[in-house]
PDB file of C-alpha atoms in Angstrom:
ATOM      1  CA  UNK R   1       0.000   0.000   0.000  1.00 87.00           C
ATOM      2  CA  UNK R   2       2.932   2.311   0.702  1.00 92.00           C
ATOM      3  CA  UNK R   3       3.822   1.879  -2.981  1.00 94.00           C
ATOM      4  CA  UNK R   4       0.543   3.521  -3.958  1.00 97.00           C
ATOM      5  CA  UNK R   5       1.037   6.391  -1.523  1.00 96.00           C
ATOM      6  CA  UNK R   6       4.582   6.978  -2.777  1.00 96.00           C
ATOM      7  CA  UNK R   7       3.364   7.589  -6.328  1.00 98.00           C
ATOM      8  CA  UNK R   8      -0.032   9.097  -5.510  1.00 98.00           C
ATOM      9  CA  UNK R   9       0.481  11.211  -2.376  1.00 97.00           C
ATOM     10  CA  UNK R  10      -2.721  13.262  -2.779  1.00 97.00           C
ATOM     11  CA  UNK R  11      -5.258  10.509  -2.124  1.00 98.00           C
ATOM     12  CA  UNK R  12      -8.253  11.297   0.070  1.00 98.00           C
ATOM     13  CA  UNK R  13      -8.855   9.338   3.290  1.00 97.00           C
ATOM     14  CA  UNK R  14     -11.613   7.374   1.554  1.00 98.00           C
ATOM     15  CA  UNK R  15      -9.344   6.486  -1.372  1.00 98.00           C
ATOM     16  CA  UNK R  16      -6.604   5.299   0.991  1.00 97.00           C
ATOM     17  CA  UNK R  17      -9.147   3.202   2.851  1.00 98.00           C
ATOM     18  CA  UNK R  18     -10.488   1.682  -0.371  1.00 98.00           C
ATOM     19  CA  UNK R  19      -7.018   0.868  -1.693  1.00 98.00           C
ATOM     20  CA  UNK R  20      -6.157  -0.726   1.654  1.00 97.00           C
ATOM     21  CA  UNK R  21      -9.299  -2.883   1.479  1.00 97.00           C
ATOM     22  CA  UNK R  22      -8.333  -4.290  -1.910  1.00 96.00           C
ATOM     23  CA  UNK R  23      -5.840  -6.817  -0.582  1.00 94.00           C
ATOM     24  CA  UNK R  24      -8.219  -8.336   1.956  1.00 95.00           C
ATOM     25  CA  UNK R  25     -11.103  -8.463  -0.526  1.00 96.00           C
ATOM     26  CA  UNK R  26      -9.025 -10.100  -3.254  1.00 95.00           C
ATOM     27  CA  UNK R  27      -7.348 -12.573  -0.891  1.00 93.00           C
ATOM     28  CA  UNK R  28     -10.744 -13.594   0.457  1.00 93.00           C
ATOM     29  CA  UNK R  29     -12.405 -13.938  -2.949  1.00 91.00           C
ATOM     30  CA  UNK R  30      -9.406 -15.570  -4.573  1.00 88.00           C
ATOM     31  CA  UNK R  31      -9.755 -18.515  -2.190  1.00 88.00           C
ATOM     32  CA  UNK R  32     -13.282 -19.096  -3.541  1.00 90.00           C
ATOM     33  CA  UNK R  33     -12.816 -18.150  -7.203  1.00 87.00           C
ATOM     34  CA  UNK R  34      -9.277 -17.978  -8.506  1.00 86.00           C
ATOM     35  CA  UNK R  35      -8.900 -14.820 -10.595  1.00 86.00           C
ATOM     36  CA  UNK R  36      -5.397 -13.751  -9.601  1.00 86.00           C
ATOM     37  CA  UNK R  37      -2.393 -16.115  -9.502  1.00 85.00           C
ATOM     38  CA  UNK R  38      -0.957 -16.899  -6.067  1.00 80.00           C
ATOM     39  CA  UNK R  39       2.298 -15.137  -6.844  1.00 79.00           C
ATOM     40  CA  UNK R  40       0.415 -12.074  -8.039  1.00 87.00           C
ATOM     41  CA  UNK R  41      -1.904 -11.946  -5.037  1.00 91.00           C
ATOM     42  CA  UNK R  42       1.161 -11.598  -2.802  1.00 90.00           C
ATOM     43  CA  UNK R  43       2.282  -8.657  -4.924  1.00 94.00           C
ATOM     44  CA  UNK R  44      -1.176  -7.295  -5.644  1.00 95.00           C
ATOM     45  CA  UNK R  45      -0.255  -3.631  -5.192  1.00 97.00           C
ATOM     46  CA  UNK R  46       2.779  -3.813  -7.470  1.00 97.00           C
ATOM     47  CA  UNK R  47       1.590  -6.130 -10.235  1.00 95.00           C
ATOM     48  CA  UNK R  48      -2.069  -5.155 -10.429  1.00 96.00           C
ATOM     49  CA  UNK R  49      -2.953  -1.948  -8.608  1.00 97.00           C
ATOM     50  CA  UNK R  50       0.094   0.179  -9.444  1.00 98.00           C
ATOM     51  CA  UNK R  51       0.207  -1.295 -12.947  1.00 98.00           C
ATOM     52  CA  UNK R  52      -3.436  -0.287 -13.490  1.00 98.00           C
ATOM     53  CA  UNK R  53      -2.794   3.188 -12.112  1.00 98.00           C
ATOM     54  CA  UNK R  54      -0.146   3.873 -14.780  1.00 98.00           C
ATOM     55  CA  UNK R  55      -3.161   5.083 -16.785  1.00 98.00           C
ATOM     56  CA  UNK R  56      -3.690   7.753 -14.104  1.00 98.00           C
ATOM     57  CA  UNK R  57      -0.122   8.944 -14.748  1.00 98.00           C
ATOM     58  CA  UNK R  58      -1.063   9.567 -18.380  1.00 98.00           C
ATOM     59  CA  UNK R  59      -4.527  11.077 -17.951  1.00 98.00           C
ATOM     60  CA  UNK R  60      -6.806  12.468 -15.277  1.00 98.00           C
ATOM     61  CA  UNK R  61     -10.308  11.370 -16.275  1.00 98.00           C
ATOM     62  CA  UNK R  62     -12.821  14.189 -15.965  1.00 98.00           C
ATOM     63  CA  UNK R  63     -16.015  14.004 -13.912  1.00 98.00           C
ATOM     64  CA  UNK R  64     -18.872  12.580 -15.949  1.00 97.00           C
ATOM     65  CA  UNK R  65     -16.642  10.961 -18.564  1.00 98.00           C
ATOM     66  CA  UNK R  66     -17.184   7.307 -19.512  1.00 98.00           C
ATOM     67  CA  UNK R  67     -14.538   4.601 -19.582  1.00 98.00           C
ATOM     68  CA  UNK R  68     -14.975   0.943 -20.534  1.00 98.00           C
ATOM     69  CA  UNK R  69     -12.554  -1.720 -19.285  1.00 98.00           C
ATOM     70  CA  UNK R  70     -12.568  -4.618 -21.760  1.00 98.00           C
ATOM     71  CA  UNK R  71     -11.578  -8.077 -20.515  1.00 97.00           C
ATOM     72  CA  UNK R  72     -11.381  -6.728 -16.983  1.00 97.00           C
ATOM     73  CA  UNK R  73     -10.615 -10.146 -15.473  1.00 94.00           C
ATOM     74  CA  UNK R  74     -10.552  -9.617 -11.720  1.00 93.00           C
ATOM     75  CA  UNK R  75     -11.219  -5.900 -12.158  1.00 97.00           C
ATOM     76  CA  UNK R  76      -7.985  -4.460 -13.534  1.00 97.00           C
ATOM     77  CA  UNK R  77      -7.397  -1.741 -14.524  1.00 98.00           C
ATOM     78  CA  UNK R  78     -11.028  -0.705 -13.911  1.00 98.00           C
ATOM     79  CA  UNK R  79     -11.358  -0.980 -10.131  1.00 98.00           C
ATOM     80  CA  UNK R  80      -8.166   0.933  -9.164  1.00 98.00           C
ATOM     81  CA  UNK R  81      -9.103   3.615 -11.721  1.00 98.00           C
ATOM     82  CA  UNK R  82     -12.648   3.818 -10.321  1.00 98.00           C
ATOM     83  CA  UNK R  83     -11.183   4.453  -6.858  1.00 98.00           C
ATOM     84  CA  UNK R  84      -8.830   7.072  -8.278  1.00 98.00           C
ATOM     85  CA  UNK R  85     -11.568   8.847 -10.279  1.00 98.00           C
ATOM     86  CA  UNK R  86     -14.788   8.567  -8.232  1.00 98.00           C
ATOM     87  CA  UNK R  87     -16.710  10.971 -10.485  1.00 98.00           C
ATOM     88  CA  UNK R  88     -15.921   9.082 -13.703  1.00 98.00           C
ATOM     89  CA  UNK R  89     -18.260   6.309 -14.885  1.00 98.00           C
ATOM     90  CA  UNK R  90     -16.613   2.936 -15.438  1.00 98.00           C
ATOM     91  CA  UNK R  91     -18.098  -0.038 -17.281  1.00 98.00           C
ATOM     92  CA  UNK R  92     -16.197  -3.292 -16.626  1.00 98.00           C
ATOM     93  CA  UNK R  93     -16.809  -6.031 -19.184  1.00 98.00           C
ATOM     94  CA  UNK R  94     -15.698  -9.668 -19.246  1.00 97.00           C
ATOM     95  CA  UNK R  95     -17.072 -12.729 -21.026  1.00 97.00           C
ATOM     96  CA  UNK R  96     -16.245 -15.030 -18.079  1.00 96.00           C
ATOM     97  CA  UNK R  97     -19.044 -15.031 -15.499  1.00 96.00           C
ATOM     98  CA  UNK R  98     -16.980 -16.047 -12.463  1.00 95.00           C
ATOM     99  CA  UNK R  99     -14.608 -13.126 -13.016  1.00 95.00           C
ATOM    100  CA  UNK R 100     -17.475 -10.630 -13.126  1.00 97.00           C
ATOM    101  CA  UNK R 101     -18.858 -12.202  -9.932  1.00 96.00           C
ATOM    102  CA  UNK R 102     -15.594 -11.390  -8.137  1.00 95.00           C
ATOM    103  CA  UNK R 103     -15.588  -7.881  -9.616  1.00 97.00           C
ATOM    104  CA  UNK R 104     -19.165  -7.325  -8.408  1.00 97.00           C
ATOM    105  CA  UNK R 105     -18.279  -8.459  -4.897  1.00 96.00           C
ATOM    106  CA  UNK R 106     -15.161  -6.275  -4.736  1.00 97.00           C
ATOM    107  CA  UNK R 107     -17.097  -3.259  -6.057  1.00 98.00           C
ATOM    108  CA  UNK R 108     -19.779  -3.842  -3.413  1.00 97.00           C
ATOM    109  CA  UNK R 109     -17.192  -4.372  -0.686  1.00 97.00           C
ATOM    110  CA  UNK R 110     -15.528  -1.060  -1.552  1.00 98.00           C
ATOM    111  CA  UNK R 111     -18.851   0.789  -1.847  1.00 98.00           C
ATOM    112  CA  UNK R 112     -18.032   2.011  -5.354  1.00 98.00           C
ATOM    113  CA  UNK R 113     -21.037   3.705  -6.964  1.00 98.00           C
ATOM    114  CA  UNK R 114     -19.332   4.651 -10.250  1.00 98.00           C
ATOM    115  CA  UNK R 115     -18.899   1.110 -11.610  1.00 98.00           C
ATOM    116  CA  UNK R 116     -21.250  -1.062 -13.634  1.00 98.00           C
ATOM    117  CA  UNK R 117     -20.378  -4.519 -14.922  1.00 98.00           C
ATOM    118  CA  UNK R 118     -21.447  -6.729 -17.817  1.00 98.00           C
ATOM    119  CA  UNK R 119     -20.836 -10.430 -18.345  1.00 98.00           C
ATOM    120  CA  UNK R 120     -20.694 -10.435 -22.145  1.00 98.00           C
ATOM    121  CA  UNK R 121     -18.430 -10.053 -25.122  1.00 96.00           C
ATOM    122  CA  UNK R 122     -17.474  -6.467 -25.876  1.00 97.00           C
ATOM    123  CA  UNK R 123     -19.094  -6.694 -29.322  1.00 95.00           C
ATOM    124  CA  UNK R 124     -22.452  -6.986 -27.521  1.00 97.00           C
ATOM    125  CA  UNK R 125     -22.056  -3.635 -25.753  1.00 97.00           C
ATOM    126  CA  UNK R 126     -24.170  -0.891 -27.337  1.00 96.00           C
ATOM    127  CA  UNK R 127     -22.723   2.342 -26.006  1.00 97.00           C
ATOM    128  CA  UNK R 128     -19.925   4.812 -26.610  1.00 98.00           C
ATOM    129  CA  UNK R 129     -17.088   5.854 -24.308  1.00 98.00           C
ATOM    130  CA  UNK R 130     -14.466   8.565 -24.047  1.00 98.00           C
ATOM    131  CA  UNK R 131     -11.813   5.906 -23.515  1.00 98.00           C
ATOM    132  CA  UNK R 132     -11.547   2.152 -23.678  1.00 98.00           C
ATOM    133  CA  UNK R 133      -8.905   0.690 -21.378  1.00 98.00           C
ATOM    134  CA  UNK R 134      -7.510  -2.803 -21.149  1.00 98.00           C
ATOM    135  CA  UNK R 135      -4.590  -4.929 -20.038  1.00 95.00           C
ATOM    136  CA  UNK R 136      -3.345  -6.902 -23.026  1.00 82.00           C
ATOM    137  CA  UNK R 137      -6.394  -9.022 -23.786  1.00 89.00           C
ATOM    138  CA  UNK R 138      -5.610  -9.243 -27.517  1.00 92.00           C
ATOM    139  CA  UNK R 139      -3.225  -7.963 -30.176  1.00 93.00           C
ATOM    140  CA  UNK R 140      -4.025  -4.356 -31.077  1.00 95.00           C
ATOM    141  CA  UNK R 141      -5.510  -5.051 -34.567  1.00 95.00           C
ATOM    142  CA  UNK R 142      -7.982  -7.521 -33.018  1.00 95.00           C
ATOM    143  CA  UNK R 143      -8.786  -5.179 -30.152  1.00 96.00           C
ATOM    144  CA  UNK R 144      -9.424  -2.232 -32.471  1.00 96.00           C
ATOM    145  CA  UNK R 145     -11.769  -4.419 -34.519  1.00 96.00           C
ATOM    146  CA  UNK R 146     -13.777  -5.203 -31.346  1.00 96.00           C
ATOM    147  CA  UNK R 147     -14.150  -1.626 -30.120  1.00 97.00           C
ATOM    148  CA  UNK R 148     -13.857   0.697 -33.126  1.00 94.00           C
ATOM    149  CA  UNK R 149     -17.560   1.676 -33.089  1.00 96.00           C
ATOM    150  CA  UNK R 150     -17.666   2.387 -29.349  1.00 98.00           C
ATOM    151  CA  UNK R 151     -15.807   5.713 -29.156  1.00 98.00           C
ATOM    152  CA  UNK R 152     -17.738   8.847 -28.162  1.00 98.00           C
ATOM    153  CA  UNK R 153     -17.860  11.769 -30.590  1.00 96.00           C
ATOM    154  CA  UNK R 154     -17.412  14.646 -28.127  1.00 96.00           C
ATOM    155  CA  UNK R 155     -13.899  15.305 -26.788  1.00 96.00           C
ATOM    156  CA  UNK R 156     -13.712  16.147 -23.070  1.00 96.00           C
ATOM    157  CA  UNK R 157      -9.976  15.680 -22.536  1.00 98.00           C
ATOM    158  CA  UNK R 158      -6.786  17.011 -24.088  1.00 97.00           C
ATOM    159  CA  UNK R 159      -5.851  13.413 -24.852  1.00 98.00           C
ATOM    160  CA  UNK R 160      -7.935  12.335 -27.839  1.00 98.00           C
ATOM    161  CA  UNK R 161     -10.701   9.791 -27.294  1.00 98.00           C
ATOM    162  CA  UNK R 162      -9.665   6.227 -28.028  1.00 98.00           C
ATOM    163  CA  UNK R 163      -7.857   3.237 -26.558  1.00 98.00           C
ATOM    164  CA  UNK R 164      -5.476   3.272 -23.597  1.00 98.00           C
ATOM    165  CA  UNK R 165      -3.775  -0.113 -23.441  1.00 97.00           C
ATOM    166  CA  UNK R 166      -1.357  -1.658 -20.940  1.00 98.00           C
ATOM    167  CA  UNK R 167       1.014  -4.138 -22.537  1.00 95.00           C
ATOM    168  CA  UNK R 168       4.537  -5.518 -22.264  1.00 90.00           C
ATOM    169  CA  UNK R 169       7.329  -6.385 -24.652  1.00 86.00           C
ATOM    170  CA  UNK R 170       8.013  -5.288 -28.218  1.00 88.00           C
ATOM    171  CA  UNK R 171       4.946  -3.711 -29.770  1.00 93.00           C
ATOM    172  CA  UNK R 172       6.486  -2.628 -33.079  1.00 91.00           C
ATOM    173  CA  UNK R 173       4.790  -5.255 -35.296  1.00 92.00           C
ATOM    174  CA  UNK R 174       1.463  -4.945 -33.514  1.00 93.00           C
ATOM    175  CA  UNK R 175       1.334  -1.181 -34.013  1.00 96.00           C
ATOM    176  CA  UNK R 176       2.565  -1.092 -37.627  1.00 95.00           C
ATOM    177  CA  UNK R 177      -0.904  -0.245 -38.926  1.00 95.00           C
ATOM    178  CA  UNK R 178      -1.510   2.415 -36.267  1.00 97.00           C
ATOM    179  CA  UNK R 179       0.884   5.307 -36.933  1.00 96.00           C
ATOM    180  CA  UNK R 180      -1.133   7.617 -34.660  1.00 97.00           C
ATOM    181  CA  UNK R 181      -0.445   5.478 -31.586  1.00 97.00           C
ATOM    182  CA  UNK R 182       1.881   6.753 -28.865  1.00 97.00           C
ATOM    183  CA  UNK R 183       3.839   4.346 -26.659  1.00 97.00           C
ATOM    184  CA  UNK R 184       4.903   5.288 -23.132  1.00 97.00           C
ATOM    185  CA  UNK R 185       7.426   3.323 -21.050  1.00 97.00           C
ATOM    186  CA  UNK R 186       6.135   2.602 -17.563  1.00 98.00           C
ATOM    187  CA  UNK R 187       9.729   2.851 -16.352  1.00 97.00           C
ATOM    188  CA  UNK R 188       9.300   6.617 -16.922  1.00 97.00           C
ATOM    189  CA  UNK R 189       6.530   6.596 -14.306  1.00 97.00           C
ATOM    190  CA  UNK R 190       7.791   3.967 -11.859  1.00 98.00           C
ATOM    191  CA  UNK R 191      11.240   2.883 -10.681  1.00 97.00           C
ATOM    192  CA  UNK R 192      10.427  -0.763  -9.766  1.00 97.00           C
ATOM    193  CA  UNK R 193      12.090  -3.457 -11.888  1.00 97.00           C
ATOM    194  CA  UNK R 194       8.693  -5.039 -12.664  1.00 96.00           C
ATOM    195  CA  UNK R 195       7.848  -2.111 -14.955  1.00 97.00           C
ATOM    196  CA  UNK R 196      11.051  -2.138 -17.043  1.00 96.00           C
ATOM    197  CA  UNK R 197       9.459  -3.880 -20.043  1.00 95.00           C
ATOM    198  CA  UNK R 198       5.894  -2.648 -19.506  1.00 96.00           C
ATOM    199  CA  UNK R 199       4.290  -0.115 -21.820  1.00 97.00           C
ATOM    200  CA  UNK R 200       1.210   2.040 -22.114  1.00 98.00           C
ATOM    201  CA  UNK R 201      -0.248   2.684 -25.562  1.00 98.00           C
ATOM    202  CA  UNK R 202      -2.634   5.482 -26.489  1.00 98.00           C
ATOM    203  CA  UNK R 203      -4.401   5.061 -29.807  1.00 98.00           C
ATOM    204  CA  UNK R 204      -6.832   7.836 -30.800  1.00 98.00           C
ATOM    205  CA  UNK R 205      -9.932   6.523 -32.581  1.00 97.00           C
ATOM    206  CA  UNK R 206     -12.573   8.534 -34.395  1.00 93.00           C
ATOM    207  CA  UNK R 207     -16.276   8.291 -33.658  1.00 92.00           C
ATOM    208  CA  UNK R 208     -18.147   6.107 -36.151  1.00 86.00           C
ATOM    209  CA  UNK R 209     -21.786   7.184 -36.346  1.00 75.00           C
TER     210      UNK R 209
END
């Protein structure tokens, strides 16, 4: 938890409390429904929470904006971002029912009112969002194909509406067809060794009406 405070020193008391609750909630639920590997659960704040919050180093989501987390798994990056931006609306989507069950329980346990969840494929979602976030659920061309008609028309942020994607390794081939994408090294945000090969990709996408 100290890791989070080191990088985000301006958290409110409620945010600190909610971040502190995460470990207990995930450890408890992981015993019933395994959504996070055992190694990762012991390093939850480094590997999942801080990793998710790299998006908050790139952008501060505005009140009333809408963000969809595709393939949220156990709730990452959506839940840490929902704690960080309590006035932003988050929609967490996953096709695996047991994962959404854990997400629902964690959301309830934290008392988050800015999160809704759907157990479905992203193609079935009929809505538009300022940003679509994810942690490496597919190669970028596939991901863009899934979400390209779900970007809102109106711009509320300096960063253009589109995809914000957490991924590791060499992304050169994957991004060949997306010259407008920008890649950020997480090692520029964080000093821990875990983040040395991790990246954050922003890909602006136009509204398709």
